[in-house]
Short mmCIF file of C-alpha atoms and ligand atoms in Angstrom, two decimals:
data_model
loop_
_atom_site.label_atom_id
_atom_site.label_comp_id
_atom_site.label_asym_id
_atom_site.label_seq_id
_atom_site.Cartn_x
_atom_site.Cartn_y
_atom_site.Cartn_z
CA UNK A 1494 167.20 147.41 12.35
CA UNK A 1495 165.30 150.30 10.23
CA UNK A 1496 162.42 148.24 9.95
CA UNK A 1497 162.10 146.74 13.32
CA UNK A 1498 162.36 150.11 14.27
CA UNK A 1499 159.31 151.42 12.23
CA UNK A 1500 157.72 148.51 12.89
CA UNK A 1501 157.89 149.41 16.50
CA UNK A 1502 157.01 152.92 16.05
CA UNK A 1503 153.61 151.63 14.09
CA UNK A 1504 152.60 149.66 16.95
CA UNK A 1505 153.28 152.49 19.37
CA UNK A 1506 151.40 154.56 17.43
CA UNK A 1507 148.81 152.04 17.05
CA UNK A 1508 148.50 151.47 21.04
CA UNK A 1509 148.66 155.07 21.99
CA UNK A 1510 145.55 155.47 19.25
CA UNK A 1511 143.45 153.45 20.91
CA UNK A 1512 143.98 154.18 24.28
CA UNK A 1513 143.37 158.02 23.28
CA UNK A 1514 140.31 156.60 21.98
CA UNK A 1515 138.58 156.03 25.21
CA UNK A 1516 141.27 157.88 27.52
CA UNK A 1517 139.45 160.82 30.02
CA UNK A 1518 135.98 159.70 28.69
CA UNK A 1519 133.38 158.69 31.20
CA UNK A 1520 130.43 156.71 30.68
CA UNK A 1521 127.42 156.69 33.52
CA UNK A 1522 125.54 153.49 33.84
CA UNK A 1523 122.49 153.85 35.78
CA UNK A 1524 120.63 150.95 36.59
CA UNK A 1525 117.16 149.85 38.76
CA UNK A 1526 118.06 148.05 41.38
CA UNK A 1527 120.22 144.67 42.56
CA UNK A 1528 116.54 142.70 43.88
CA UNK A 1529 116.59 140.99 40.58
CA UNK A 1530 119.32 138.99 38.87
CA UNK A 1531 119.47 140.69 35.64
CA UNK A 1532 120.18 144.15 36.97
CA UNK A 1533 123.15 143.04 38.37
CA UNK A 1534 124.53 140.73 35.46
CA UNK A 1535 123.11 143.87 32.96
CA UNK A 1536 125.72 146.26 35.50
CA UNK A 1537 128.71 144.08 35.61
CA UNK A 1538 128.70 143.29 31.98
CA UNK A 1539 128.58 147.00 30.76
CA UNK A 1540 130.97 147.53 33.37
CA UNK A 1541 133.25 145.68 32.42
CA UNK A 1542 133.04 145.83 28.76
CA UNK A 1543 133.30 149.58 28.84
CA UNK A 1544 136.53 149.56 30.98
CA UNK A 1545 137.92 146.88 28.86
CA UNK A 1546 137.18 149.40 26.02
CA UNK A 1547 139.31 151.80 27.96
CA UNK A 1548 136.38 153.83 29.83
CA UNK A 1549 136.23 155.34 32.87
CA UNK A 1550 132.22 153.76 34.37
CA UNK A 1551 130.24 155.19 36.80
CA UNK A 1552 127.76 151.91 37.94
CA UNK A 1553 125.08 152.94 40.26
CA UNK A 1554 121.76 150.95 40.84
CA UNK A 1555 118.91 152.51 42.59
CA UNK A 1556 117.31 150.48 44.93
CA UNK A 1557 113.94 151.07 43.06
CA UNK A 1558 114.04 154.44 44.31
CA UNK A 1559 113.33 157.14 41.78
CA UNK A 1560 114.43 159.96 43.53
CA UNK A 1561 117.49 158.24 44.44
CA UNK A 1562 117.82 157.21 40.57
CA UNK A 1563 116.99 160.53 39.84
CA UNK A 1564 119.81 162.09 41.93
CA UNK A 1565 122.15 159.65 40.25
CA UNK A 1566 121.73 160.34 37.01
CA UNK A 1567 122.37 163.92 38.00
CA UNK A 1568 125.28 163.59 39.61
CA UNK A 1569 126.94 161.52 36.47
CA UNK A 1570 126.01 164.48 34.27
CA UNK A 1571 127.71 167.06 36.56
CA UNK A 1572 130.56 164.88 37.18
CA UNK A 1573 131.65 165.04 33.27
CA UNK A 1574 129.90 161.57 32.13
CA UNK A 1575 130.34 162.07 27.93
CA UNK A 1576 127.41 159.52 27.52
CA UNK A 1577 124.20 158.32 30.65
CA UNK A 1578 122.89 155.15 29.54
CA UNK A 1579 119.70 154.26 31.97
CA UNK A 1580 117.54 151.81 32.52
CA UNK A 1581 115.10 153.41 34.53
CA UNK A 1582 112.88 152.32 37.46
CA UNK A 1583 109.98 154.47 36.12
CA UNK A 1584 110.16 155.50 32.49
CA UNK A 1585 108.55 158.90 33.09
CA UNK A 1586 110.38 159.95 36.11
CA UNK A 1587 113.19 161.17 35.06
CA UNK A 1588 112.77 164.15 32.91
CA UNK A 1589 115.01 167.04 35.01
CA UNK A 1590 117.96 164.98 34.72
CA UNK A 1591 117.60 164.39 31.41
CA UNK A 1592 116.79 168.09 30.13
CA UNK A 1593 119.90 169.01 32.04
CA UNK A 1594 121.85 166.18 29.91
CA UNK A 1595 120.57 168.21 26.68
CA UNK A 1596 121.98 170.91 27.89
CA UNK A 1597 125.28 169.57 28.69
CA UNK A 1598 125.42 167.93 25.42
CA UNK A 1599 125.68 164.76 27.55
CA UNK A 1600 123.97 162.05 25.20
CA UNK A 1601 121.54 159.58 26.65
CA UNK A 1602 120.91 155.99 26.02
CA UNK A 1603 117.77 154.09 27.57
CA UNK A 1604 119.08 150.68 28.32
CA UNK A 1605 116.27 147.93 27.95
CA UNK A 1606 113.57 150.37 28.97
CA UNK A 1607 112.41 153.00 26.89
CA UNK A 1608 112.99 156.85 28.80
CA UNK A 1609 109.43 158.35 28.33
CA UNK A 1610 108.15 161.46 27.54
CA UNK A 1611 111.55 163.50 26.49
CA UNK A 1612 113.37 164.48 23.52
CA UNK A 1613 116.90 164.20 25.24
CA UNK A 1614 116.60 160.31 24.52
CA UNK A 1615 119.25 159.93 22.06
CA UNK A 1616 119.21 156.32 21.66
CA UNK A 1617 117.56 152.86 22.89
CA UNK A 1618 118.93 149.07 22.97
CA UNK A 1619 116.64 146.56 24.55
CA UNK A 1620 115.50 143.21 23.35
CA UNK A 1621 112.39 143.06 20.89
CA UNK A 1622 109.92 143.82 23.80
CA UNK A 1623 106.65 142.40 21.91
CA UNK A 1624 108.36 139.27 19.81
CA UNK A 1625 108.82 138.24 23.78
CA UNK A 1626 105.07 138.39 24.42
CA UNK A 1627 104.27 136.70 21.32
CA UNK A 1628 106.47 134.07 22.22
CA UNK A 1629 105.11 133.49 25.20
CA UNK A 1630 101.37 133.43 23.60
CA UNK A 1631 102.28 131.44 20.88
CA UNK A 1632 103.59 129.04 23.76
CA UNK A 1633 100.48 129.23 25.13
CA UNK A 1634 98.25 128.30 22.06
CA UNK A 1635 100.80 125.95 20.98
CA UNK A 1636 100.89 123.43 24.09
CA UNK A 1637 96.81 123.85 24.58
CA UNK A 1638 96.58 123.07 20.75
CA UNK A 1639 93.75 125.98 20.62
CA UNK A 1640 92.95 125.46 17.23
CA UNK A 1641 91.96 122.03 17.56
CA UNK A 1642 91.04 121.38 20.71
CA UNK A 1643 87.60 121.62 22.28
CA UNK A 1644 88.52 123.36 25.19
CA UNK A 1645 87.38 125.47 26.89
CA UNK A 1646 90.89 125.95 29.01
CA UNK A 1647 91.01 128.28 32.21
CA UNK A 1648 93.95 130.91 31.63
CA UNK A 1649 95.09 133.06 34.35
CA UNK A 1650 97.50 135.72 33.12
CA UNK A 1651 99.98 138.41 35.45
CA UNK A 1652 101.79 141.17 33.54
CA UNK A 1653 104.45 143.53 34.39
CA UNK A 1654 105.03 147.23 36.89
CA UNK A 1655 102.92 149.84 34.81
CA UNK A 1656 105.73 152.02 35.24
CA UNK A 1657 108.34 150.33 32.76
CA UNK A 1658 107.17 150.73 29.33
CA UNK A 1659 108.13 147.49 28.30
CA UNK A 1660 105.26 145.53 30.34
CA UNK A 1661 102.66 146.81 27.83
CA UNK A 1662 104.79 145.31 24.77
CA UNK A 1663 104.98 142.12 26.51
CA UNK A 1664 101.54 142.13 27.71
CA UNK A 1665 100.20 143.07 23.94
CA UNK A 1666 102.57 140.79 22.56
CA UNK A 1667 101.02 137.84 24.32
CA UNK A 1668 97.02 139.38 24.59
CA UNK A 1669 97.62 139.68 20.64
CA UNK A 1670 97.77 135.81 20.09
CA UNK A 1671 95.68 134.84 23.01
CA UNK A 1672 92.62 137.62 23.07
CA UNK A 1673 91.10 136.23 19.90
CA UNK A 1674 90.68 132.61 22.43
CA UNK A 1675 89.31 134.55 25.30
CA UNK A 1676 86.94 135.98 23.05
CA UNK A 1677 85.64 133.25 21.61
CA UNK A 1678 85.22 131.64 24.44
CA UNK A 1679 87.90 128.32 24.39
CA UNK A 1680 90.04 130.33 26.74
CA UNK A 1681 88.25 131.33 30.57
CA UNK A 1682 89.92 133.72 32.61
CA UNK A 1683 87.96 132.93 35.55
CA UNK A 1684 88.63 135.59 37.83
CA UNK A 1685 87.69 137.95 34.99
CA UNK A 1686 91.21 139.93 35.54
CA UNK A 1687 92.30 140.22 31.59
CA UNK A 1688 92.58 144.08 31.07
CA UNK A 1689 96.22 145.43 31.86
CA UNK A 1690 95.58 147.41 35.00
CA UNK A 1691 93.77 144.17 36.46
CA UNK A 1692 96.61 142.26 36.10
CA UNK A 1693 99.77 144.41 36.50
CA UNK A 1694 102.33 144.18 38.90
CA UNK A 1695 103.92 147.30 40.43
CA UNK A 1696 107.83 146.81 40.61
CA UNK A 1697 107.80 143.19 39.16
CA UNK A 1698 108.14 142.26 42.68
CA UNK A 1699 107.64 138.15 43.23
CA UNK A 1700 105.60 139.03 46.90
CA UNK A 1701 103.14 141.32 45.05
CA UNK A 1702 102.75 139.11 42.02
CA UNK A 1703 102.34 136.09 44.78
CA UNK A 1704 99.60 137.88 46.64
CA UNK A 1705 97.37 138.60 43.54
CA UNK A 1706 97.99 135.35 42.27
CA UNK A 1707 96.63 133.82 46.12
CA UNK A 1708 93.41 136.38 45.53
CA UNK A 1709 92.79 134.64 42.06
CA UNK A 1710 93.09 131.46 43.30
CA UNK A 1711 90.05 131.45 45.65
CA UNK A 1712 88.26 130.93 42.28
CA UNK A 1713 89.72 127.49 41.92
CA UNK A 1714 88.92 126.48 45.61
CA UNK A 1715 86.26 124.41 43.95
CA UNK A 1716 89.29 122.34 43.12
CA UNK A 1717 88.70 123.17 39.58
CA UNK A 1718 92.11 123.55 37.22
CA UNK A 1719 93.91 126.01 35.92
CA UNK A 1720 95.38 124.96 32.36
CA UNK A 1721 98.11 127.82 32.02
CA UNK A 1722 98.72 131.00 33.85
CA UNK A 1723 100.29 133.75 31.04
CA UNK A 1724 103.36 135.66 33.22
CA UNK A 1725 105.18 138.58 31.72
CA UNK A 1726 108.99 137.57 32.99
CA UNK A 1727 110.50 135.30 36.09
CA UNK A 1728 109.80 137.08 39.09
CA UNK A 1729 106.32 137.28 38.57
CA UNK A 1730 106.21 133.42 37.37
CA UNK A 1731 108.23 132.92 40.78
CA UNK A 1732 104.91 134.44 42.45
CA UNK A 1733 102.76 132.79 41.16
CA UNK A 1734 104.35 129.39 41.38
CA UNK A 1735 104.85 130.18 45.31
CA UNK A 1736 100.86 131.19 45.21
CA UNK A 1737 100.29 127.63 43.66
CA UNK A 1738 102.39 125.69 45.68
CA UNK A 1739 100.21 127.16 49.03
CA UNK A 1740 97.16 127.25 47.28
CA UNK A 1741 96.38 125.02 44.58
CA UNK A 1742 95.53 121.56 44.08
CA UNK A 1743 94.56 121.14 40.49
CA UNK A 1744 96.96 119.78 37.87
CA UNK A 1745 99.81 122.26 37.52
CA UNK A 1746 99.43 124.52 34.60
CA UNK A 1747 101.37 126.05 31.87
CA UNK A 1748 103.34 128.74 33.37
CA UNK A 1749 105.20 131.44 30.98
CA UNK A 1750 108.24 133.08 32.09
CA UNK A 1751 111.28 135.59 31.02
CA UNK A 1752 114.71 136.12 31.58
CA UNK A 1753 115.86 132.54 31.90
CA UNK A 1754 116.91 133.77 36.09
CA UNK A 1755 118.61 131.30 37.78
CA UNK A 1756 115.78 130.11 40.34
CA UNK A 1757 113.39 129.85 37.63
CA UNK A 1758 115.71 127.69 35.32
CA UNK A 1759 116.04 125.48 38.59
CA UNK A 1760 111.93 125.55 38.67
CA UNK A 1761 111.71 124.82 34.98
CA UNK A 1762 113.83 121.77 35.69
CA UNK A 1763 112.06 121.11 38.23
CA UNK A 1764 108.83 121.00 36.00
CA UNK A 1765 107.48 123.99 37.83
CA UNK A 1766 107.78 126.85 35.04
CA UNK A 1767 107.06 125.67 31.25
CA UNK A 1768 109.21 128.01 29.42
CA UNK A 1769 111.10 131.36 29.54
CA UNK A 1770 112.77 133.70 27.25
CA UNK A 1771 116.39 134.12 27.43
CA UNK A 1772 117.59 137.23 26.67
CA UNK A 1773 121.45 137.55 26.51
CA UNK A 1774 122.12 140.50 28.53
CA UNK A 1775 125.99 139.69 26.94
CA UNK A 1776 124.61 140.85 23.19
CA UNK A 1777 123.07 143.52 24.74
CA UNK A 1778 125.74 145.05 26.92
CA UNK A 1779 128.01 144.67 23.83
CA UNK A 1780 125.63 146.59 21.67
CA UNK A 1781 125.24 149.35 24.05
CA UNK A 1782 128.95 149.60 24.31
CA UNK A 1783 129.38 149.28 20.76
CA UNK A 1784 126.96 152.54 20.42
CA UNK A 1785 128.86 154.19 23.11
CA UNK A 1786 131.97 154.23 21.00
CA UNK A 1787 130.35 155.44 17.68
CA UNK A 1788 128.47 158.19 19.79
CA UNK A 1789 131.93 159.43 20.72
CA UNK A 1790 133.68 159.11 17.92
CA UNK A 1791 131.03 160.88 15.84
CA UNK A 1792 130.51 157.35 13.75
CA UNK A 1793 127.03 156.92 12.48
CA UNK A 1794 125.19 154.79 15.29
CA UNK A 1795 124.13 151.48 14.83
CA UNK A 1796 119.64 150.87 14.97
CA UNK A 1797 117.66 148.82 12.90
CA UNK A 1798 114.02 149.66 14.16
CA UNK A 1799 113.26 153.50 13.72
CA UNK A 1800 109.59 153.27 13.93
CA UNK A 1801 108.75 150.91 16.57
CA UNK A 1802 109.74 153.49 19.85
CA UNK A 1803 107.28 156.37 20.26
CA UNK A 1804 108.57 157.71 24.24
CA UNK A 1805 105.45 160.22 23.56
CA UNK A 1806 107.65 163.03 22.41
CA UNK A 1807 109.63 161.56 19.36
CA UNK A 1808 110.52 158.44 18.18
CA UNK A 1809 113.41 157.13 19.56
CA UNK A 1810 115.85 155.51 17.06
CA UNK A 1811 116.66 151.49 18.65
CA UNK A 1812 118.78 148.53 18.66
CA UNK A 1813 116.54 145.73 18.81
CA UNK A 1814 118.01 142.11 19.92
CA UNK A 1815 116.87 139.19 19.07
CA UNK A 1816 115.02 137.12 22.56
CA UNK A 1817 115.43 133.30 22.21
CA UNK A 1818 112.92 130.77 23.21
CA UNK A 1819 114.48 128.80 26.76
CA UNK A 1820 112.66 125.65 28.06
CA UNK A 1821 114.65 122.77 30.06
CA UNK A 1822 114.70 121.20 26.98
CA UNK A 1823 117.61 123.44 25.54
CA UNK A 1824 118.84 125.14 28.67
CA UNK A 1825 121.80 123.40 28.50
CA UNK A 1826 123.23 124.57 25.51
CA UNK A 1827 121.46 128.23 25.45
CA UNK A 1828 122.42 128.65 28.91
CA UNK A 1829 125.25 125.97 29.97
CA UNK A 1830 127.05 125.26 26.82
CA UNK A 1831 127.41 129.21 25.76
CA UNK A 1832 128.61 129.99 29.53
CA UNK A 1833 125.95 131.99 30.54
CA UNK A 1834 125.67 130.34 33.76
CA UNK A 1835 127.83 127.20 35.21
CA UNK A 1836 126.46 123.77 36.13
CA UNK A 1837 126.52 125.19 40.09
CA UNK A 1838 124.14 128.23 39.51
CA UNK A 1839 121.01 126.37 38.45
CA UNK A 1840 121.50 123.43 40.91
C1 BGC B 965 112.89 143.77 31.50
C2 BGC B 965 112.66 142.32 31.84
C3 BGC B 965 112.62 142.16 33.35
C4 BGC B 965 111.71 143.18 34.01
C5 BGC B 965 111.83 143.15 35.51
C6 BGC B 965 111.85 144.62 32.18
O1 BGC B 965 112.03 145.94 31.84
O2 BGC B 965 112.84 143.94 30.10
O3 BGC B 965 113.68 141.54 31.28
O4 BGC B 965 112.15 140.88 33.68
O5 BGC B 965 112.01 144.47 33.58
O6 BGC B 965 113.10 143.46 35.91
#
């Protein structure tokens, strides 16, 4: 009876432990917007990993509104959030909220997207933003066999909203295997668009990447082909495969993609999208979460990259995941198999 009784004391003690752990602590989770898939799955997975962890969460998205992301972040500051982690809409944008975070000893974690020009970043967790444009490059070079073959290939490439620090990895990640082709001449970017700013798309938005991609394609009216078009993530591929489908009636190129959403895995089924790169927005949620409980409990945080992150101000210490090559070759078991999705979304 003694020991049952200790026994049962342990385990009280144990229980009441943990839940003091997380108990009155409040965690802000700002995110974009809920236009594209991944803000929402990113949301509902720190969500609900941080109140499984015993957290109280304040979600908000932002409509891709600054100011309105701007007032939110606020708000979670003043309304006793311990920890803001943000994924902003424009990584500059933000810098009043965040000085007033400093000052509330309120610590800060970008989510995905690197906070710019501030030293009240604390931490950053996003996926290894330039292994995703190299992998789309490498895709590239791969499938056209560039080292071999005579060539030369017509290459169209879109990149991502100047605003989100990531596009530029992404972009350089891919221009970094590809450029040396351009230059030499086996790769043709006929509507001479190759530079960043040429080829950008403000808010990632699918319309906007559709009508520059429709611009581009009046030089292929000559019915000439386009052998792959490079495209930062999903919704811009989704663009440009909309521009193609009105536009274009060459053989279907090589199109690049990222994310793994669910319309694009249907179009890379389909045969319409070549590849994309899955990024588990489980493993990243969980790391964030992970960092979120060492913050608080004074632990040493978890980063393995502490040069990579210059926000122009300091260099940001980072958790960098690891993004996996998807193709509807392996979607089923990336994607399928590890429950990502379910049979029903992708159909
Ligand atoms: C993310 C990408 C996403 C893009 C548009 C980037 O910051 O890293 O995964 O496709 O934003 O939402």
């Amino acid at each position: 009876m003694k020991k049952f009784l200790s026994i049962l004391l342990c385990l009280l003690m144990v229980m009441s432990c943990a839940s003091v752990v997380a108990e009155g602590q409040k965690v802000g989770v700002s995110m974009p917007t809920k236009d594209l898939q991944r803000w929402n799955q990113d949301g509902e997975n720190m969500k609900n990993l941080l109140e499984e962890a015993g957290y109280e969460v304040d979600l908000q998205f932002a409509s891709n509104d600054v100011q309105q992301q701007l007032n939110q972040v606020t708000n979670m500051i003043n309304s006793g959030c311990q920890v803001v982690v943000i994924s902003a809409i424009e990584g500059s944008s933000l810098g009043s909220a965040l000085d007033l975070a400093k000052e509330k000893g309120v610590k800060v974690i970008a989510y995905d997207r690197l906070l710019m020009q501030s030293d009240a970043v604390d931490y950053y967790a996003t996926f290894d933003n330039y292994k995703v444009g190299t992998v789309q490059g490498t895709y590239i070079k791969e499938k056209l066999d560039l080292d071999n073959a005579e060539g030369p290939f017509a290459l169209e490439i879109t990149a991502g909203d100047p605003g989100d620090n990531n596009a530029l990895y992404f972009y350089s990640g891919a221009m970094d295997v590809l450029k040396p082709y351009i230059d030499a001449g086996k790769l043709v970017v006929k509507s001479g668009q190759i530079e960043f700013n040429d080829v950008a798309t403000p808010t990632w938005k699918t319309e906007v990447a559709q009508n520059r991609a429709t611009t581009v394609l009046a030089n292929y009216a000559d019915g000439s082909n386009i052998d792959a078009w490079l495209c930062s993530n999903d919704s811009t591929a989704l663009g440009v495969i909309n521009a193609l489908e009105d536009n274009y009636d060459g053989e279907w190129p090589i199109i690049t993609g990222q994310d793994c959403d669910k319309s694009n895995v249907k179009k890379m089924i389909e045969g319409k999208q070549s590849m994309s790169v899955f990024k588990d927005t489980r493993t990243l949620a969980a790391q964030v979460v992970k960092m979120v409980g060492q913050i608080l409990s004074g632990a040493e945080v978890d980063v393995n990259d502490t040069t990579t992150y210059d926000n122009g101000v300091k260099v940001v210490p980072s958790f960098l995941c690891e993004p996996v090559f998807g193709s509807a070759d392996n979607y089923m078991e990336l994607l399928i198999d590890s429950g990502y999705y379910t049979l029903e979304d992708i159909q």
